[in-house]
mmCIF file with all atom_site columns, C-alpha atoms in Angstrom:
data_model
loop_
_atom_site.group_PDB
_atom_site.id
_atom_site.type_symbol
_atom_site.label_atom_id
_atom_site.label_alt_id
_atom_site.label_comp_id
_atom_site.label_asym_id
_atom_site.label_entity_id
_atom_site.label_seq_id
_atom_site.pdbx_PDB_ins_code
_atom_site.Cartn_x
_atom_site.Cartn_y
_atom_site.Cartn_z
_atom_site.occupancy
_atom_site.B_iso_or_equiv
_atom_site.pdbx_formal_charge
_atom_site.auth_seq_id
_atom_site.auth_comp_id
_atom_site.auth_asym_id
_atom_site.auth_atom_id
_atom_site.pdbx_PDB_model_num
ATOM 1   C CA . MET E 1 1   ? 10.061  4.107   -20.690 1.00 0.00 ? 1   MET E CA 1
ATOM 2   C CA . SER E 1 2   ? 13.529  4.695   -19.710 1.00 0.00 ? 2   SER E CA 1
ATOM 3   C CA . GLU E 1 3   ? 15.929  1.986   -18.350 1.00 0.00 ? 3   GLU E CA 1
ATOM 4   C CA . THR E 1 4   ? 16.000  3.846   -14.897 1.00 0.00 ? 4   THR E CA 1
ATOM 5   C CA . THR E 1 5   ? 12.182  3.531   -14.637 1.00 0.00 ? 5   THR E CA 1
ATOM 6   C CA . GLU E 1 6   ? 12.185  -0.139  -15.726 1.00 0.00 ? 6   GLU E CA 1
ATOM 7   C CA . LYS E 1 7   ? 14.765  -0.944  -13.148 1.00 0.00 ? 7   LYS E CA 1
ATOM 8   C CA . ALA E 1 8   ? 12.856  0.769   -10.404 1.00 0.00 ? 8   ALA E CA 1
ATOM 9   C CA . LEU E 1 9   ? 9.594   -0.884  -11.498 1.00 0.00 ? 9   LEU E CA 1
ATOM 10  C CA . THR E 1 10  ? 11.257  -4.283  -11.504 1.00 0.00 ? 10  THR E CA 1
ATOM 11  C CA . LYS E 1 11  ? 12.515  -3.797  -8.065  1.00 0.00 ? 11  LYS E CA 1
ATOM 12  C CA . ILE E 1 12  ? 9.144   -2.630  -6.691  1.00 0.00 ? 12  ILE E CA 1
ATOM 13  C CA . THR E 1 13  ? 7.395   -5.555  -8.444  1.00 0.00 ? 13  THR E CA 1
ATOM 14  C CA . GLU E 1 14  ? 9.952   -8.055  -6.713  1.00 0.00 ? 14  GLU E CA 1
ATOM 15  C CA . LYS E 1 15  ? 9.192   -6.490  -3.330  1.00 0.00 ? 15  LYS E CA 1
ATOM 16  C CA . GLN E 1 16  ? 5.435   -6.663  -4.269  1.00 0.00 ? 16  GLN E CA 1
ATOM 17  C CA . SER E 1 17  ? 5.573   -10.381 -5.010  1.00 0.00 ? 17  SER E CA 1
ATOM 18  C CA . GLN E 1 18  ? 5.851   -11.278 -1.421  1.00 0.00 ? 18  GLN E CA 1
ATOM 19  C CA . TYR E 1 19  ? 2.127   -10.165 -1.056  1.00 0.00 ? 19  TYR E CA 1
ATOM 20  C CA . ASN E 1 20  ? -1.022  -10.935 -2.776  1.00 0.00 ? 20  ASN E CA 1
ATOM 21  C CA . GLU E 1 21  ? -3.989  -8.680  -3.923  1.00 0.00 ? 21  GLU E CA 1
ATOM 22  C CA . ASN E 1 22  ? -5.544  -9.053  -0.483  1.00 0.00 ? 22  ASN E CA 1
ATOM 23  C CA . ASP E 1 23  ? -2.712  -7.327  1.276   1.00 0.00 ? 23  ASP E CA 1
ATOM 24  C CA . LYS E 1 24  ? -2.308  -3.597  1.844   1.00 0.00 ? 24  LYS E CA 1
ATOM 25  C CA . HIS E 1 25  ? 1.351   -3.900  0.936   1.00 0.00 ? 25  HIS E CA 1
ATOM 26  C CA . TYR E 1 26  ? 0.520   -5.058  -2.537  1.00 0.00 ? 26  TYR E CA 1
ATOM 27  C CA . TRP E 1 27  ? -1.599  -1.940  -3.257  1.00 0.00 ? 27  TRP E CA 1
ATOM 28  C CA . ILE E 1 28  ? 0.897   0.381   -1.656  1.00 0.00 ? 28  ILE E CA 1
ATOM 29  C CA . ALA E 1 29  ? 3.599   -1.131  -4.134  1.00 0.00 ? 29  ALA E CA 1
ATOM 30  C CA . GLU E 1 30  ? 1.038   -0.140  -7.001  1.00 0.00 ? 30  GLU E CA 1
ATOM 31  C CA . GLN E 1 31  ? 1.050   3.421   -5.781  1.00 0.00 ? 31  GLN E CA 1
ATOM 32  C CA . VAL E 1 32  ? 4.846   3.433   -5.429  1.00 0.00 ? 32  VAL E CA 1
ATOM 33  C CA . LYS E 1 33  ? 5.099   2.077   -8.932  1.00 0.00 ? 33  LYS E CA 1
ATOM 34  C CA . ASP E 1 34  ? 2.820   4.960   -10.242 1.00 0.00 ? 34  ASP E CA 1
ATOM 35  C CA . ILE E 1 35  ? 4.934   7.551   -8.454  1.00 0.00 ? 35  ILE E CA 1
ATOM 36  C CA . ALA E 1 36  ? 8.254   5.972   -9.814  1.00 0.00 ? 36  ALA E CA 1
ATOM 37  C CA . ALA E 1 37  ? 6.827   6.075   -13.392 1.00 0.00 ? 37  ALA E CA 1
ATOM 38  C CA . GLU E 1 38  ? 6.216   9.784   -13.238 1.00 0.00 ? 38  GLU E CA 1
ATOM 39  C CA . SER E 1 39  ? 10.041  10.717  -13.837 1.00 0.00 ? 39  SER E CA 1
ATOM 40  C CA . ASP E 1 40  ? 13.354  9.308   -13.890 1.00 0.00 ? 40  ASP E CA 1
ATOM 41  C CA . ASP E 1 41  ? 14.301  11.241  -10.842 1.00 0.00 ? 41  ASP E CA 1
ATOM 42  C CA . ASN E 1 42  ? 11.590  9.576   -8.820  1.00 0.00 ? 42  ASN E CA 1
ATOM 43  C CA . ALA E 1 43  ? 12.477  6.171   -10.257 1.00 0.00 ? 43  ALA E CA 1
ATOM 44  C CA . GLN E 1 44  ? 16.031  6.473   -9.290  1.00 0.00 ? 44  GLN E CA 1
ATOM 45  C CA . HIS E 1 45  ? 15.379  7.741   -5.889  1.00 0.00 ? 45  HIS E CA 1
ATOM 46  C CA . ILE E 1 46  ? 13.002  4.934   -5.204  1.00 0.00 ? 46  ILE E CA 1
ATOM 47  C CA . PHE E 1 47  ? 15.357  2.295   -6.751  1.00 0.00 ? 47  PHE E CA 1
ATOM 48  C CA . ASN E 1 48  ? 18.162  3.467   -4.380  1.00 0.00 ? 48  ASN E CA 1
ATOM 49  C CA . ASP E 1 49  ? 16.111  3.640   -1.330  1.00 0.00 ? 49  ASP E CA 1
ATOM 50  C CA . LEU E 1 50  ? 13.810  0.722   -1.369  1.00 0.00 ? 50  LEU E CA 1
ATOM 51  C CA . ASP E 1 51  ? 15.277  -2.214  0.542   1.00 0.00 ? 51  ASP E CA 1
ATOM 52  C CA . ASP E 1 52  ? 14.059  -4.802  2.946   1.00 0.00 ? 52  ASP E CA 1
ATOM 53  C CA . ASP E 1 53  ? 14.599  -2.968  6.366   1.00 0.00 ? 53  ASP E CA 1
ATOM 54  C CA . LYS E 1 54  ? 14.178  0.757   7.016   1.00 0.00 ? 54  LYS E CA 1
ATOM 55  C CA . MET E 1 55  ? 12.816  1.775   3.609   1.00 0.00 ? 55  MET E CA 1
ATOM 56  C CA . SER E 1 56  ? 10.321  -1.114  2.755   1.00 0.00 ? 56  SER E CA 1
ATOM 57  C CA . LEU E 1 57  ? 6.717   -1.547  1.848   1.00 0.00 ? 57  LEU E CA 1
ATOM 58  C CA . LYS E 1 58  ? 6.189   -2.482  5.387   1.00 0.00 ? 58  LYS E CA 1
ATOM 59  C CA . GLU E 1 59  ? 7.508   0.698   6.708   1.00 0.00 ? 59  GLU E CA 1
ATOM 60  C CA . ILE E 1 60  ? 5.348   2.750   4.421   1.00 0.00 ? 60  ILE E CA 1
ATOM 61  C CA . GLU E 1 61  ? 2.296   0.595   5.459   1.00 0.00 ? 61  GLU E CA 1
ATOM 62  C CA . LYS E 1 62  ? 3.116   1.479   9.078   1.00 0.00 ? 62  LYS E CA 1
ATOM 63  C CA . LYS E 1 63  ? 2.978   5.134   8.358   1.00 0.00 ? 63  LYS E CA 1
ATOM 64  C CA . ILE E 1 64  ? -0.309  5.024   6.416   1.00 0.00 ? 64  ILE E CA 1
ATOM 65  C CA . ALA E 1 65  ? -1.795  3.023   9.244   1.00 0.00 ? 65  ALA E CA 1
ATOM 66  C CA . LYS E 1 66  ? -0.565  5.664   11.774  1.00 0.00 ? 66  LYS E CA 1
ATOM 67  C CA . TYR E 1 67  ? -2.250  8.301   9.547   1.00 0.00 ? 67  TYR E CA 1
ATOM 68  C CA . ALA E 1 68  ? -5.530  6.192   9.512   1.00 0.00 ? 68  ALA E CA 1
ATOM 69  C CA . GLU E 1 69  ? -5.588  5.782   13.207  1.00 0.00 ? 69  GLU E CA 1
ATOM 70  C CA . ALA E 1 70  ? -5.448  9.540   13.765  1.00 0.00 ? 70  ALA E CA 1
ATOM 71  C CA . HIS E 1 71  ? -8.051  10.260  11.088  1.00 0.00 ? 71  HIS E CA 1
ATOM 72  C CA . GLY E 1 72  ? -10.902 7.892   11.853  1.00 0.00 ? 72  GLY E CA 1
ATOM 73  C CA . GLY E 1 73  ? -9.557  4.723   10.230  1.00 0.00 ? 73  GLY E CA 1
ATOM 74  C CA . CYS E 1 74  ? -9.150  6.051   6.797   1.00 0.00 ? 74  CYS E CA 1
ATOM 75  C CA . THR E 1 75  ? -6.187  7.356   4.653   1.00 0.00 ? 75  THR E CA 1
ATOM 76  C CA . PRO E 1 76  ? -7.456  8.804   1.460   1.00 0.00 ? 76  PRO E CA 1
ATOM 77  C CA . PRO E 1 77  ? -5.503  8.394   -1.794  1.00 0.00 ? 77  PRO E CA 1
ATOM 78  C CA . LYS E 1 78  ? -3.976  11.897  -1.799  1.00 0.00 ? 78  LYS E CA 1
ATOM 79  C CA . ALA E 1 79  ? -2.943  11.472  1.838   1.00 0.00 ? 79  ALA E CA 1
ATOM 80  C CA . ALA E 1 80  ? -1.306  8.103   1.061   1.00 0.00 ? 80  ALA E CA 1
ATOM 81  C CA . ASP E 1 81  ? 0.451   9.673   -1.904  1.00 0.00 ? 81  ASP E CA 1
ATOM 82  C CA . LYS E 1 82  ? 1.904   12.491  0.251   1.00 0.00 ? 82  LYS E CA 1
ATOM 83  C CA . ILE E 1 83  ? 2.978   9.900   3.014   1.00 0.00 ? 83  ILE E CA 1
ATOM 84  C CA . ILE E 1 84  ? 4.766   7.780   0.145   1.00 0.00 ? 84  ILE E CA 1
ATOM 85  C CA . ARG E 1 85  ? 6.500   10.932  -1.369  1.00 0.00 ? 85  ARG E CA 1
ATOM 86  C CA . ASP E 1 86  ? 7.617   12.059  2.100   1.00 0.00 ? 86  ASP E CA 1
ATOM 87  C CA . PHE E 1 87  ? 8.958   8.636   2.848   1.00 0.00 ? 87  PHE E CA 1
ATOM 88  C CA . PHE E 1 88  ? 11.261  8.653   -0.129  1.00 0.00 ? 88  PHE E CA 1
ATOM 89  C CA . GLY E 1 89  ? 11.899  12.368  0.021   1.00 0.00 ? 89  GLY E CA 1
ATOM 90  C CA . LEU E 1 90  ? 10.223  13.188  -3.384  1.00 0.00 ? 90  LEU E CA 1
ATOM 91  C CA . ALA E 1 91  ? 8.335   16.461  -4.252  1.00 0.00 ? 91  ALA E CA 1
ATOM 92  C CA . GLU E 1 92  ? 4.730   16.375  -4.545  1.00 0.00 ? 92  GLU E CA 1
ATOM 93  C CA . LEU E 1 93  ? 3.044   15.906  -7.875  1.00 0.00 ? 93  LEU E CA 1
ATOM 94  C CA . ALA E 1 94  ? 2.474   19.137  -9.615  1.00 0.00 ? 94  ALA E CA 1
ATOM 95  C CA . GLU E 1 95  ? -1.021  20.041  -10.528 1.00 0.00 ? 95  GLU E CA 1
ATOM 96  C CA . LYS E 1 96  ? -1.742  19.866  -14.245 1.00 0.00 ? 96  LYS E CA 1
ATOM 97  C CA . PRO E 1 97  ? -2.771  23.254  -15.265 1.00 0.00 ? 97  PRO E CA 1
ATOM 98  C CA . LYS E 1 98  ? -6.366  23.455  -16.342 1.00 0.00 ? 98  LYS E CA 1
ATOM 99  C CA . SER E 1 99  ? -7.117  23.979  -20.015 1.00 0.00 ? 99  SER E CA 1
ATOM 100 C CA . GLN E 1 100 ? -7.651  27.480  -21.185 1.00 0.00 ? 100 GLN E CA 1
ATOM 101 C CA . ALA E 1 101 ? -9.814  26.485  -24.223 1.00 0.00 ? 101 ALA E CA 1
ATOM 102 C CA . PRO E 1 102 ? -13.152 28.219  -24.470 1.00 0.00 ? 102 PRO E CA 1
ATOM 103 C CA . ALA E 1 103 ? -16.164 26.097  -23.724 1.00 0.00 ? 103 ALA E CA 1
ATOM 104 C CA . GLY E 1 104 ? -17.216 23.664  -26.436 1.00 0.00 ? 104 GLY E CA 1
ATOM 105 C CA . ILE E 1 105 ? -13.613 23.556  -27.837 1.00 0.00 ? 105 ILE E CA 1
ATOM 106 C CA . LEU E 1 106 ? -11.600 20.397  -27.537 1.00 0.00 ? 106 LEU E CA 1
ATOM 107 C CA . ASP E 1 107 ? -8.067  20.864  -26.236 1.00 0.00 ? 107 ASP E CA 1
ATOM 108 C CA . LEU E 1 108 ? -5.881  17.933  -27.051 1.00 0.00 ? 108 LEU E CA 1
ATOM 109 C CA . SER E 1 109 ? -3.524  18.710  -24.202 1.00 0.00 ? 109 SER E CA 1
ATOM 110 C CA . ASP E 1 110 ? -6.364  17.252  -21.982 1.00 0.00 ? 110 ASP E CA 1
ATOM 111 C CA . PHE E 1 111 ? -5.580  13.960  -23.374 1.00 0.00 ? 111 PHE E CA 1
ATOM 112 C CA . MET E 1 112 ? -1.918  13.980  -22.780 1.00 0.00 ? 112 MET E CA 1
#
């Protein structure tokens, strides 16, 4: 793990420590950590943007709650991921290409 990613994850964890596992914000922070860990670019962007006012876990939660209100009370994981990425101005996660190995043959790239 790079130093950039470590710094971002530490900052997110610090923000997350204000909450416990029963709070939505705690789990939003977990998803933000997953997104930060995908790349140094994501980590750096989140590290630079995450603060206590306009760019906070509370603000992300407001956007997720607004989506849920408009969609029958639910925000599926992919929708929450998109909301978080949009919040930080990050690109969507690229889909992993499907394996081209013939049936019955193990493709080691499926485990990476």
